[in-house]
Coordinates of C-alpha atoms in Angstrom, one line a residue:
Chain J
M223 CA 0.0 0.0 0.0
D224 CA 1.3 3.4 -0.9
P225 CA 0.7 5.7 2.0
S226 CA 0.3 8.9 -0.1
N227 CA -2.3 7.0 -2.1
G228 CA -4.1 6.1 1.1
F229 CA -4.1 9.8 2.0
E230 CA -5.6 10.7 -1.3
E231 CA -8.4 8.2 -0.9
T232 CA -9.3 9.5 2.5
S233 CA -9.3 13.0 1.2
N234 CA -11.6 12.1 -1.7
H235 CA -13.8 10.3 0.7
D236 CA -14.0 13.5 2.9
I237 CA -14.9 15.6 0.0
K238 CA -17.5 13.2 -1.3
S239 CA -19.1 12.9 2.1
F240 CA -19.1 16.7 2.5
F241 CA -21.0 17.2 -0.7
D242 CA -23.3 14.2 -0.2
S243 CA -24.4 15.5 3.2
S244 CA -24.8 19.1 2.0
P245 CA -28.3 20.5 1.5
P246 CA -29.0 20.7 -2.2
L247 CA -27.9 23.9 -4.0
K248 CA -30.9 26.0 -4.9
N249 CA -30.9 27.3 -8.5
A250 CA -28.1 24.9 -9.5
A251 CA -29.6 24.6 -13.0
E252 CA -29.9 28.3 -13.4
I253 CA -26.3 28.9 -12.2
K254 CA -25.1 26.3 -14.6
R255 CA -27.0 27.8 -17.6
K256 CA -25.8 31.4 -16.8
T257 CA -22.2 30.3 -16.4
E258 CA -22.2 28.2 -19.6
E259 CA -23.7 31.2 -21.5
F260 CA -21.1 33.5 -20.0
I261 CA -18.2 31.3 -20.9
Q262 CA -19.6 30.7 -24.4
L263 CA -20.0 34.5 -25.0
N264 CA -16.5 35.3 -23.8
S265 CA -14.8 32.4 -25.6
N266 CA -16.4 33.1 -29.0
S267 CA -17.0 36.8 -29.4
G268 CA -15.5 37.4 -32.8
K269 CA -11.8 37.5 -32.7
L270 CA -11.5 38.7 -29.1
V271 CA -11.3 35.6 -27.0
R272 CA -11.2 36.8 -23.4
R273 CA -9.5 35.1 -20.5
I274 CA -11.9 34.2 -17.7
V275 CA -11.3 34.6 -14.0
L276 CA -13.4 33.4 -11.2
V277 CA -13.1 35.9 -8.3
T278 CA -14.5 34.7 -5.0
S279 CA -15.3 37.3 -2.4
G280 CA -16.6 37.7 1.1
G281 CA -16.9 35.2 4.0
T282 CA -18.9 32.0 4.2
T283 CA -21.3 31.1 7.0
V284 CA -21.6 27.8 8.9
P285 CA -25.2 27.2 10.0
L286 CA -25.6 25.8 13.5
E287 CA -29.2 24.9 13.1
Q288 CA -31.0 23.4 10.0
R289 CA -33.7 26.1 10.2
C290 CA -31.0 28.6 10.5
V291 CA -31.2 31.2 13.2
R292 CA -27.7 31.0 14.5
Y293 CA -24.6 30.6 12.4
I294 CA -20.8 31.2 12.5
D295 CA -19.6 33.8 10.1
N296 CA -16.1 34.5 8.8
F297 CA -15.7 38.2 8.6
S298 CA -14.8 39.6 5.2
S299 CA -16.1 42.8 3.7
G300 CA -15.4 41.6 0.2
H301 CA -13.3 44.7 -0.5
R302 CA -10.4 42.7 -1.9
G303 CA -12.6 40.6 -4.3
S304 CA -14.7 43.5 -5.5
T305 CA -11.7 45.9 -6.1
S306 CA -9.7 43.2 -7.8
T307 CA -12.7 42.5 -10.1
E308 CA -12.6 46.1 -11.3
Y309 CA -8.9 45.7 -12.3
F310 CA -9.4 42.3 -14.0
L311 CA -12.2 43.9 -16.1
K312 CA -9.8 46.8 -17.0
A313 CA -7.2 44.3 -18.0
G314 CA -9.7 42.7 -20.4
Y315 CA -10.7 39.6 -18.5
A316 CA -14.3 38.4 -18.2
V317 CA -15.1 37.9 -14.5
V318 CA -17.4 35.5 -12.7
F319 CA -17.8 37.2 -9.4
L320 CA -18.9 34.7 -6.7
Y321 CA -19.8 36.9 -3.7
R322 CA -21.3 36.7 -0.3
E323 CA -24.7 38.2 -0.3
G324 CA -24.5 41.7 1.2
T325 CA -20.8 42.3 0.8
Y326 CA -19.1 44.9 -1.4
Q327 CA -19.8 45.0 -5.1
P328 CA -17.4 46.0 -7.9
F329 CA -17.3 49.8 -8.4
C330 CA -19.1 50.4 -5.1
T331 CA -16.3 50.2 -2.5
L332 CA -16.1 54.0 -2.1
L333 CA -19.8 54.3 -1.1
P334 CA -21.0 54.4 2.5
N335 CA -22.9 51.4 4.0
N336 CA -26.3 52.5 3.0
P337 CA -25.8 54.5 -0.2
L338 CA -29.5 54.9 -1.1
L339 CA -30.2 56.9 2.1
E340 CA -26.8 58.4 2.6
C341 CA -26.0 59.5 -0.9
L342 CA -29.3 60.3 -2.6
Q343 CA -32.1 62.9 -2.2
V344 CA -35.5 63.5 -3.8
T345 CA -35.6 67.0 -5.1
D346 CA -38.6 69.3 -5.4
E347 CA -39.5 68.1 -8.9
S348 CA -39.5 64.6 -7.4
N349 CA -36.4 63.7 -9.2
I350 CA -33.5 61.8 -7.6
T351 CA -30.1 63.4 -7.3
A352 CA -26.9 62.5 -5.6
R353 CA -26.0 64.6 -2.5
P354 CA -22.6 66.3 -2.3
P355 CA -19.9 65.0 -2.1
Y356 CA -21.2 61.8 -3.7
E357 CA -22.3 63.0 -7.2
K358 CA -19.4 61.5 -9.1
T359 CA -19.0 58.3 -6.9
V360 CA -22.7 57.4 -7.1
K361 CA -23.0 57.9 -10.9
E362 CA -19.8 56.0 -11.6
A363 CA -20.8 53.1 -9.4
I364 CA -24.2 52.7 -11.1
S365 CA -23.0 53.3 -14.7
N366 CA -19.8 51.1 -14.4
S367 CA -21.7 48.3 -12.8
H368 CA -24.4 48.3 -15.4
A369 CA -21.9 48.6 -18.2
A370 CA -19.9 45.6 -17.1
T371 CA -23.0 43.4 -16.5
S372 CA -24.8 44.4 -19.7
S373 CA -21.7 44.0 -21.9
G374 CA -21.4 40.4 -20.7
T375 CA -18.0 40.7 -19.1
L376 CA -19.2 40.4 -15.5
L377 CA -21.4 37.7 -14.1
K378 CA -22.4 38.1 -10.5
L379 CA -23.4 35.0 -8.4
P380 CA -24.2 35.2 -4.7
F381 CA -23.7 32.7 -1.9
T382 CA -24.2 32.7 1.9
T383 CA -23.3 29.3 3.5
I384 CA -20.1 27.2 3.2
F385 CA -22.3 24.6 1.4
E386 CA -23.4 27.0 -1.2
Y387 CA -19.9 28.4 -1.7
L388 CA -18.2 25.0 -2.3
Q389 CA -21.0 23.7 -4.4
N390 CA -20.8 26.8 -6.6
L391 CA -17.0 26.5 -6.7
Q392 CA -17.1 22.9 -7.9
L393 CA -19.8 23.7 -10.5
I394 CA -18.1 26.8 -12.0
A395 CA -14.6 25.2 -11.9
S396 CA -15.8 22.2 -13.8
L397 CA -17.5 24.4 -16.4
M398 CA -14.3 26.5 -16.7
S399 CA -11.9 23.6 -17.0
G400 CA -12.5 23.5 -20.8
L401 CA -10.8 26.9 -21.0
G402 CA -7.5 25.2 -20.0
S403 CA -4.7 27.6 -19.1
R404 CA -6.8 30.7 -20.0
A405 CA -8.9 30.1 -16.8
L406 CA -7.8 31.9 -13.6
F407 CA -9.0 31.2 -10.1
Y408 CA -8.6 34.1 -7.7
L409 CA -10.0 32.7 -4.4
A410 CA -10.2 35.7 -2.2
A411 CA -13.3 34.5 -0.2
A412 CA -12.8 33.9 3.5
V413 CA -13.8 30.2 3.7
S414 CA -14.8 28.7 7.1
D415 CA -12.3 26.1 8.3
F416 CA -14.8 24.4 10.5
Y417 CA -18.4 23.3 10.1
V418 CA -21.2 21.3 11.6
P419 CA -22.2 18.5 9.3
W420 CA -25.8 19.1 8.1
E421 CA -27.1 15.8 9.2
S422 CA -25.8 16.1 12.8
M423 CA -27.2 19.6 13.1
A424 CA -30.1 20.6 15.4
V425 CA -33.3 20.8 13.5
H426 CA -34.9 23.3 15.9
K427 CA -33.4 26.3 17.6
I428 CA -30.8 25.4 20.2
Q429 CA -32.4 26.0 23.7
S430 CA -30.6 28.3 26.1
S431 CA -32.0 27.1 29.4
S432 CA -29.6 24.4 30.2
G433 CA -26.2 25.9 31.1
P434 CA -23.2 26.5 28.9
L435 CA -23.2 25.5 25.2
D436 CA -20.5 23.0 24.1
M437 CA -20.1 22.8 20.4
R438 CA -17.8 20.5 18.3
L439 CA -17.0 21.6 14.8
V440 CA -15.2 19.5 12.3
Q441 CA -12.8 20.6 9.6
V442 CA -14.1 21.5 6.2
P443 CA -12.2 19.3 3.7
K444 CA -9.6 21.3 1.8
M445 CA -11.0 21.8 -1.7
L446 CA -7.9 23.5 -3.2
S447 CA -6.1 20.2 -3.9
V448 CA -9.1 18.7 -5.6
L449 CA -9.7 21.9 -7.6
R450 CA -6.2 21.8 -8.8
R451 CA -6.1 18.0 -9.4
D452 CA -9.6 17.2 -10.7
W453 CA -11.9 20.2 -11.3
A454 CA -9.7 22.4 -13.5
P455 CA -6.1 21.0 -13.7
K456 CA -4.7 23.4 -16.3
A457 CA -6.0 26.7 -14.7
F458 CA -3.8 29.3 -13.0
C459 CA -4.7 29.1 -9.3
I460 CA -4.3 31.8 -6.7
S461 CA -5.4 31.3 -3.1
F462 CA -5.2 33.7 -0.1
K463 CA -4.1 33.5 3.5
L464 CA -5.2 36.0 6.1
E465 CA -3.6 36.0 9.6
T466 CA -3.3 38.4 12.4
D467 CA 0.2 37.1 13.3
K468 CA 2.8 37.8 10.6
D469 CA 5.1 34.9 11.6
I470 CA 2.3 32.4 11.2
L471 CA 1.2 34.1 8.0
L472 CA 4.3 33.5 5.8
K473 CA 4.8 30.0 7.1
K474 CA 1.2 29.1 6.3
A475 CA 1.2 30.8 2.9
G476 CA 4.4 28.8 1.9
A477 CA 2.8 25.6 3.2
A478 CA -0.4 26.2 1.2
L479 CA 1.6 26.8 -2.0
E480 CA 3.3 23.4 -1.7
K481 CA 0.5 21.4 -0.3
Y482 CA -2.2 22.5 -2.7
N483 CA 0.1 23.1 -5.7
M484 CA -1.0 26.7 -6.1
D485 CA 0.6 29.1 -8.6
M486 CA 0.5 31.9 -6.1
V487 CA -0.6 32.5 -2.5
V488 CA -1.5 36.1 -1.6
A489 CA -0.5 36.6 2.1
N490 CA -2.5 39.2 3.9
E491 CA -1.8 40.5 7.4
L492 CA -5.1 41.7 8.9
L493 CA -4.0 45.2 9.8
T494 CA -2.0 46.2 6.7
R495 CA -3.8 44.2 4.0
K496 CA -5.1 47.3 2.2
E497 CA -1.6 48.8 1.8
E498 CA 0.6 45.7 1.2
V499 CA 0.4 42.0 0.4
I500 CA 3.1 39.5 -0.1
V501 CA 2.7 37.2 -3.1
V502 CA 4.3 33.8 -2.4
T503 CA 5.3 31.9 -5.5
K504 CA 7.6 29.0 -6.3
G505 CA 10.1 31.5 -7.6
G506 CA 10.1 33.5 -4.3
N507 CA 8.1 36.1 -2.4
I508 CA 7.1 39.4 -4.0
I509 CA 6.1 42.3 -1.9
V510 CA 3.3 44.3 -3.6
Q511 CA 2.5 47.8 -2.2
Q512 CA 0.0 50.5 -3.1
D513 CA 1.4 53.5 -5.0
R514 CA 2.0 55.9 -2.1
T515 CA 2.5 58.9 -4.4
R516 CA -1.1 58.9 -5.5
A517 CA -4.0 59.5 -3.2
G518 CA -6.5 56.7 -3.2
A519 CA -4.2 54.3 -5.0
E520 CA -5.2 50.7 -4.3
V521 CA -2.9 47.7 -3.7
E522 CA -5.0 45.7 -6.1
E523 CA -3.8 47.7 -9.1
P524 CA -0.2 46.5 -9.0
L525 CA -1.4 43.1 -7.6
I526 CA -3.6 42.4 -10.6
K527 CA -0.9 43.7 -13.0
L528 CA 1.5 41.2 -11.5
I529 CA -1.0 38.4 -11.8
V530 CA -1.9 39.2 -15.4
D531 CA 1.8 39.1 -16.4
Q532 CA 2.4 35.8 -14.6
H533 CA -0.8 34.3 -16.1
S534 CA 0.3 35.4 -19.6
A535 CA 3.7 33.7 -19.0
S536 CA 1.9 30.6 -17.8
I537 CA -0.4 30.5 -20.9
N538 CA 2.6 31.0 -23.2
S539 CA 4.6 28.2 -21.6
A540 CA 1.6 25.9 -21.8
A541 CA 1.1 26.7 -25.5
Chain F
M1272 CA -31.2 33.7 53.9
D1273 CA -33.9 34.3 51.4
P1274 CA -33.2 32.1 48.4
S1275 CA -34.8 34.5 45.9
N1276 CA -32.7 37.3 47.3
G1277 CA -29.6 35.0 46.8
F1278 CA -30.7 34.6 43.2
E1279 CA -31.0 38.3 42.7
E1280 CA -27.5 38.9 44.0
T1281 CA -26.0 36.3 41.7
S1282 CA -27.8 37.9 38.8
N1283 CA -26.5 41.4 39.6
H1284 CA -23.0 39.9 39.9
D1285 CA -23.3 38.3 36.5
I1286 CA -24.5 41.5 34.9
K1287 CA -21.7 43.6 36.5
S1288 CA -19.1 41.1 35.4
F1289 CA -20.5 41.0 31.8
F1290 CA -20.2 44.8 31.5
D1291 CA -16.9 45.0 33.4
S1292 CA -15.3 42.5 31.0
S1293 CA -16.8 44.0 27.8
P1294 CA -14.6 46.0 25.4
P1295 CA -15.4 49.7 25.9
L1296 CA -18.2 51.0 23.8
K1297 CA -16.9 53.3 21.0
N1298 CA -18.6 56.6 20.7
A1299 CA -20.4 56.3 24.1
A1300 CA -20.2 60.0 24.7
E1301 CA -21.6 60.8 21.2
I1302 CA -24.5 58.3 21.6
K1303 CA -25.3 59.8 25.0
R1304 CA -25.3 63.3 23.7
K1305 CA -27.5 62.4 20.6
T1306 CA -30.0 60.5 22.8
E1307 CA -30.2 63.2 25.4
E1308 CA -30.8 65.9 22.7
F1309 CA -33.4 63.6 21.1
I1310 CA -35.3 63.0 24.3
Q1311 CA -35.1 66.8 25.1
L1312 CA -36.5 67.7 21.7
N1313 CA -39.4 65.3 21.9
S1314 CA -40.2 66.0 25.6
N1315 CA -40.4 69.8 25.1
S1316 CA -41.5 70.6 21.6
G1317 CA -44.2 73.2 22.4
K1318 CA -47.4 71.6 23.6
L1319 CA -46.8 68.3 21.8
V1320 CA -45.0 66.1 24.1
R1321 CA -44.3 62.8 22.3
R1322 CA -44.1 59.4 23.8
I1323 CA -40.7 57.8 23.0
V1324 CA -40.1 54.2 22.0
L1325 CA -36.8 52.4 21.8
V1326 CA -37.1 49.8 19.0
T1327 CA -34.3 47.3 18.8
S1328 CA -33.8 45.5 15.5
G1329 CA -31.6 42.8 13.9
G1330 CA -29.4 40.2 15.5
T1331 CA -26.3 40.5 17.7
T1332 CA -22.9 38.9 17.0
V1333 CA -20.7 37.1 19.4
P1334 CA -17.0 37.5 18.5
L1335 CA -14.9 34.3 18.8
E1336 CA -11.6 36.1 18.5
Q1337 CA -10.6 39.5 19.9
R1338 CA -9.3 40.7 16.5
C1339 CA -12.5 39.5 15.1
V1340 CA -12.4 37.3 12.0
R1341 CA -14.9 34.7 13.2
Y1342 CA -18.2 35.3 15.1
I1343 CA -21.5 33.7 15.8
D1344 CA -24.4 35.6 14.4
N1345 CA -28.1 35.5 15.3
F1346 CA -30.0 35.7 12.1
S1347 CA -32.5 38.5 11.9
S1348 CA -33.2 40.7 8.9
G1349 CA -34.6 43.6 11.0
H1350 CA -37.9 43.5 9.1
R1351 CA -40.0 43.5 12.3
G1352 CA -38.1 46.3 13.9
S1353 CA -38.0 48.5 10.8
T1354 CA -41.6 48.1 9.8
S1355 CA -42.8 48.6 13.4
T1356 CA -40.8 51.8 13.5
E1357 CA -42.8 53.2 10.6
Y1358 CA -46.1 52.5 12.4
F1359 CA -44.8 54.0 15.7
L1360 CA -43.9 57.1 13.8
K1361 CA -47.3 57.2 12.2
A1362 CA -48.9 56.9 15.6
G1363 CA -47.0 60.0 16.8
Y1364 CA -44.2 58.4 18.7
A1365 CA -40.6 59.5 18.6
V1366 CA -38.4 56.4 17.8
V1367 CA -34.9 55.6 18.9
F1368 CA -34.0 52.8 16.3
L1369 CA -31.2 50.7 17.7
Y1370 CA -30.3 48.5 14.7
R1371 CA -27.8 45.9 13.6
E1372 CA -25.5 47.4 11.0
G1373 CA -26.5 46.3 7.6
T1374 CA -30.1 45.2 8.4
Y1375 CA -33.4 46.7 7.1
Q1376 CA -34.0 50.4 7.7
P1377 CA -37.4 52.0 8.2
F1378 CA -39.3 52.7 4.9
C1379 CA -36.8 50.5 3.0
T1380 CA -38.2 47.0 3.5
L1381 CA -39.8 46.8 0.1
L1382 CA -36.5 47.5 -1.7
P1383 CA -34.2 44.7 -3.1
N1384 CA -30.9 43.8 -1.4
N1385 CA -28.8 46.3 -3.3
P1386 CA -31.2 49.1 -4.2
L1387 CA -28.5 51.4 -5.7
L1388 CA -27.6 48.9 -8.4
E1389 CA -31.0 47.2 -8.8
C1390 CA -33.3 50.2 -8.7
L1391 CA -31.4 53.1 -10.2
Q1392 CA -30.0 54.0 -13.6
V1393 CA -27.9 56.9 -14.9
T1394 CA -29.8 58.5 -17.9
D1395 CA -28.2 60.1 -20.9
E1396 CA -28.2 63.5 -19.3
S1397 CA -26.2 61.9 -16.5
N1398 CA -29.1 62.2 -14.2
I1399 CA -30.2 59.5 -11.9
T1400 CA -33.7 58.0 -12.2
A1401 CA -35.4 55.0 -10.7
R1402 CA -36.0 52.0 -12.9
P1403 CA -39.4 50.6 -13.4
P1404 CA -41.1 49.1 -11.3
Y1405 CA -39.3 50.9 -8.5
E1406 CA -40.1 54.6 -9.1
K1407 CA -42.5 55.0 -6.3
T1408 CA -40.8 52.7 -3.8
V1409 CA -37.4 54.3 -4.1
K1410 CA -38.7 57.9 -3.9
E1411 CA -40.8 57.1 -0.9
A1412 CA -38.0 55.3 0.9
I1413 CA -35.6 58.2 0.5
S1414 CA -38.1 61.0 1.2
N1415 CA -39.8 59.3 4.2
S1416 CA -36.5 58.4 5.8
H1417 CA -35.1 61.8 5.4
A1418 CA -38.3 63.5 6.6
A1419 CA -38.3 61.3 9.8
T1420 CA -34.7 61.9 10.6
S1421 CA -34.7 65.6 9.9
S1422 CA -37.9 66.4 11.8
G1423 CA -36.2 64.9 14.8
T1424 CA -38.7 62.1 15.4
L1425 CA -36.3 59.3 14.4
L1426 CA -32.8 58.7 15.8
K1427 CA -30.9 55.8 14.3
L1428 CA -28.1 54.1 16.3
P1429 CA -26.2 51.1 14.9
F1430 CA -24.7 48.1 16.8
T1431 CA -22.9 44.9 15.7
T1432 CA -21.8 42.8 18.8
I1433 CA -23.7 41.6 21.8
F1434 CA -21.4 43.9 23.9
E1435 CA -22.3 47.0 21.9
Y1436 CA -26.0 46.1 21.9
L1437 CA -26.3 45.6 25.7
Q1438 CA -24.1 48.7 26.5
N1439 CA -26.3 50.8 24.2
L1440 CA -29.5 49.3 25.8
Q1441 CA -28.3 50.2 29.3
L1442 CA -27.2 53.7 28.3
I1443 CA -30.4 54.5 26.4
A1444 CA -32.7 52.9 29.0
S1445 CA -31.1 55.0 31.8
L1446 CA -31.6 58.2 29.8
M1447 CA -35.2 57.3 29.0
S1448 CA -36.1 56.4 32.6
G1449 CA -36.9 60.0 33.3
L1450 CA -39.8 59.8 30.9
G1451 CA -41.5 57.4 33.3
S1452 CA -44.6 55.6 31.9
R1453 CA -44.3 57.6 28.6
A1454 CA -41.3 55.4 27.7
L1455 CA -41.8 52.2 25.7
F1456 CA -39.3 49.5 25.1
Y1457 CA -40.0 47.3 22.0
L1458 CA -37.1 44.8 22.1
A1459 CA -37.4 43.1 18.7
A1460 CA -33.6 42.5 18.3
A1461 CA -32.5 38.8 18.2
V1462 CA -30.1 38.8 21.1
S1463 CA -27.5 36.0 21.4
D1464 CA -28.1 33.7 24.3
F1465 CA -24.4 32.5 24.5
Y1466 CA -21.2 34.4 24.3
V1467 CA -17.4 34.0 24.8
P1468 CA -16.2 36.3 27.7
W1469 CA -13.9 38.9 26.1
E1470 CA -11.0 38.1 28.4
S1471 CA -11.1 34.3 27.7
M1472 CA -11.2 34.9 24.0
A1473 CA -8.4 34.0 21.6
V1474 CA -6.4 37.2 20.7
H1475 CA -5.2 35.8 17.3
K1476 CA -7.1 33.9 14.7
I1477 CA -8.0 30.3 15.8
Q1478 CA -5.8 27.9 14.0
S1479 CA -7.4 25.1 12.0
S1480 CA -4.6 22.6 11.7
S1481 CA -5.2 20.7 14.9
G1482 CA -8.4 18.6 14.4
P1483 CA -11.9 19.4 15.5
L1484 CA -12.7 22.7 17.2
D1485 CA -14.4 22.5 20.6
M1486 CA -16.0 25.6 21.9
R1487 CA -17.6 26.4 25.2
L1488 CA -20.0 29.4 25.3
V1489 CA -21.5 30.7 28.4
Q1490 CA -25.0 32.2 28.9
V1491 CA -25.4 35.9 28.4
P1492 CA -27.0 37.3 31.6
K1493 CA -30.7 38.1 31.1
M1494 CA -30.9 41.9 31.0
L1495 CA -34.7 42.1 30.9
S1496 CA -35.1 41.8 34.7
V1497 CA -32.5 44.5 35.3
L1498 CA -34.0 46.8 32.6
R1499 CA -37.4 46.4 34.3
R1500 CA -36.1 46.7 37.9
D1501 CA -33.3 49.2 37.7
W1502 CA -32.8 50.9 34.4
A1503 CA -36.3 52.1 33.6
P1504 CA -38.8 50.8 36.1
K1505 CA -41.9 52.8 35.0
A1506 CA -41.6 52.1 31.3
F1507 CA -43.9 49.9 29.3
C1508 CA -41.8 46.8 28.3
I1509 CA -42.3 44.5 25.3
S1510 CA -40.0 41.6 24.6
F1511 CA -40.0 39.0 21.8
K1512 CA -39.7 35.2 21.5
L1513 CA -38.9 33.5 18.3
E1514 CA -39.0 29.7 18.1
T1515 CA -39.3 27.2 15.3
D1516 CA -41.4 24.9 17.5
K1517 CA -44.9 26.3 18.4
D1518 CA -45.3 24.2 21.5
I1519 CA -42.0 25.5 23.0
L1520 CA -42.9 29.1 21.8
L1521 CA -46.0 29.8 23.9
K1522 CA -44.5 28.1 27.0
K1523 CA -41.4 30.2 26.8
A1524 CA -43.3 33.4 26.0
G1525 CA -45.5 32.9 29.1
A1526 CA -42.4 32.1 31.2
A1527 CA -40.7 35.3 30.0
L1528 CA -43.7 37.4 30.8
E1529 CA -43.6 36.2 34.5
K1530 CA -39.9 35.9 35.0
Y1531 CA -39.0 39.3 33.6
N1532 CA -42.2 41.1 34.5
M1533 CA -42.8 42.3 31.0
D1534 CA -46.0 44.1 29.9
M1535 CA -46.2 42.0 26.8
V1536 CA -44.3 39.2 25.1
V1537 CA -44.7 39.0 21.3
A1538 CA -44.5 35.3 20.3
N1539 CA -43.2 34.7 16.8
E1540 CA -43.1 31.3 15.0
L1541 CA -40.3 31.4 12.4
L1542 CA -42.3 30.3 9.4
T1543 CA -45.5 32.4 10.0
R1544 CA -44.2 35.5 11.7
K1545 CA -45.0 37.9 8.9
E1546 CA -48.6 36.9 8.9
E1547 CA -49.4 36.4 12.5
V1548 CA -48.1 36.9 16.0
I1549 CA -49.5 36.0 19.4
V1550 CA -49.3 38.8 22.0
V1551 CA -48.9 37.2 25.5
T1552 CA -50.1 39.5 28.3
K1553 CA -51.1 39.1 31.9
G1554 CA -54.7 39.4 30.8
G1555 CA -54.4 36.6 28.3
N1556 CA -53.1 35.8 24.8
I1557 CA -54.2 38.0 21.8
I1558 CA -53.8 36.7 18.2
V1559 CA -52.8 39.5 15.9
Q1560 CA -53.1 38.9 12.1
Q1561 CA -52.4 40.9 9.0
D1562 CA -55.4 42.2 7.2
R1563 CA -56.0 39.6 4.6
T1564 CA -58.4 41.7 2.6
R1565 CA -55.7 44.2 1.6
A1566 CA -52.7 43.2 -0.6
G1567 CA -49.4 44.1 1.1
A1568 CA -51.0 44.6 4.6
E1569 CA -48.5 44.1 7.4
V1570 CA -49.0 42.4 10.7
E1571 CA -47.2 45.3 12.3
E1572 CA -50.1 47.6 11.6
P1573 CA -52.6 46.0 14.0
L1574 CA -49.8 45.0 16.3
I1575 CA -48.6 48.6 16.9
K1576 CA -52.2 49.8 17.2
L1577 CA -52.8 47.2 20.0
I1578 CA -49.5 48.3 21.7
V1579 CA -50.3 52.0 21.5
D1580 CA -53.8 51.4 23.0
Q1581 CA -52.3 49.3 25.9
H1582 CA -49.5 51.8 26.4
S1583 CA -52.2 54.6 26.7
A1584 CA -54.1 52.6 29.2
S1585 CA -50.9 52.0 31.2
I1586 CA -50.1 55.7 31.2
N1587 CA -53.6 56.6 32.3
S1588 CA -53.6 54.1 35.1
A1589 CA -50.1 55.4 36.3
A1590 CA -51.3 59.0 36.2

């Protein structure tokens, strides 16, 4: 018996049993149809064949009850994923934006929490106008979003739970695998490490009358290896690590690069992640910083430029 | 030794230690100033002295790490609290709306998740207009919200964690206690039953490499008794129970009415809560249903009417 083979079998078993015990994905047929049409449109639009990137964004939830009242949430505003989507679109990519319901949307990261009430007003003629200082921000948010969606280069798909996220990831990755090396996975979502298996979950609300609450959560099977190995083996794969402790961060990012055979791991430290990230690759670590000479410059601008260059190199070497 | 007295002492100790170990409330001075001004304005505006209601809305979170990446969330859209706020305003009340960041706002419950992108468009003249069929809904949402806020009858205060929620509740209740029986507490927020004491919490992100995760959560001290007894003893108090199992629901609602000496407990069953609630009072249970002869009629309309009537009776009997 080959021990590594034994490990692989266990891993496949864990993944199969995770999906088998998940509640069925709602709208699976519609998600499949939309994604197929999107891939078709962007692979065959005249002479311009776009590269396609799946950007995942925001955190997943782990339900603690089947009729969900309580859940564990992984905090993520979706700022990284939504801003990166803008730069991928500018670079000519078509983007499938798989986002947590309620998190940031592309072109909207400069708006306040509740833009409808905070940025708009109804004028005397019962028209709607943007309030100062939001005139430009609001109009650009609306028109850029609509332009990207209606031109067919941006497909937005929402998720909430860990089950929905991983079911979507598997479905979309399988559909994108036909793109070969032109497919890119940019997995910025904050995915729960632990979950409560659906079948062992309380059906009704957990009662609070009987002392402290002890919970046992089990590890979510790591899907990165199976994404790389089975779902879309030729794609360029980028995963993310977020830690509050810098020492742990680089160690874990390097381990993830090896273990899951990623092309890049983007290492984020919680407090400085909007100014700087460290891109961990097999060729070494690359520090990427926002342009400090320009007000409002975003770290995603040089980050996506670096990724596009490395993705190009990877496509050329595969050709 | 009186055993009930012993129980009270333990309870006070639990409450003190909860607040002592909570992270300090940000903006406490600003919240206090705004609330004082709001109470002042609505207690002294000419001859019209308004009643003031605190409506709490949405669910609280329980952080699992001090630099919060993971937390347990209690699901609540805030639909009940925001809709009820509209009817309290119509009934002439001034409303302090203590809401979970990101949940429904008054006058906005008929809008989709992302109204800016889903309801608006930039027209050729670079003006903003509402898309059909949202013209009326969007304009009313914006103008009614602004009217209530600018007329000084609606004060909106956000929270996220269980710590912020209970600190705000204590602060606002203490400031409202001077209103005597004219104060109303309508505690519709979904408050976590369990929490991780701040001091025993992981400072850094919980690591996922070492097998299953076992967590022990302790009970949040019940603040309803202390609100009733110490913070605002003369106010009219309404709490809520939400359960997925109807048998448990009515039993628990009745127990809460007695134990916390509430004036009313609104019993909600998860699946039917938008059509019907049962109001549990010392005088018996009252079934409140939406008006089924009108499309779009809300259960909050007869519910708030019932509450206003009973609050009036309570004020008259106290006078």
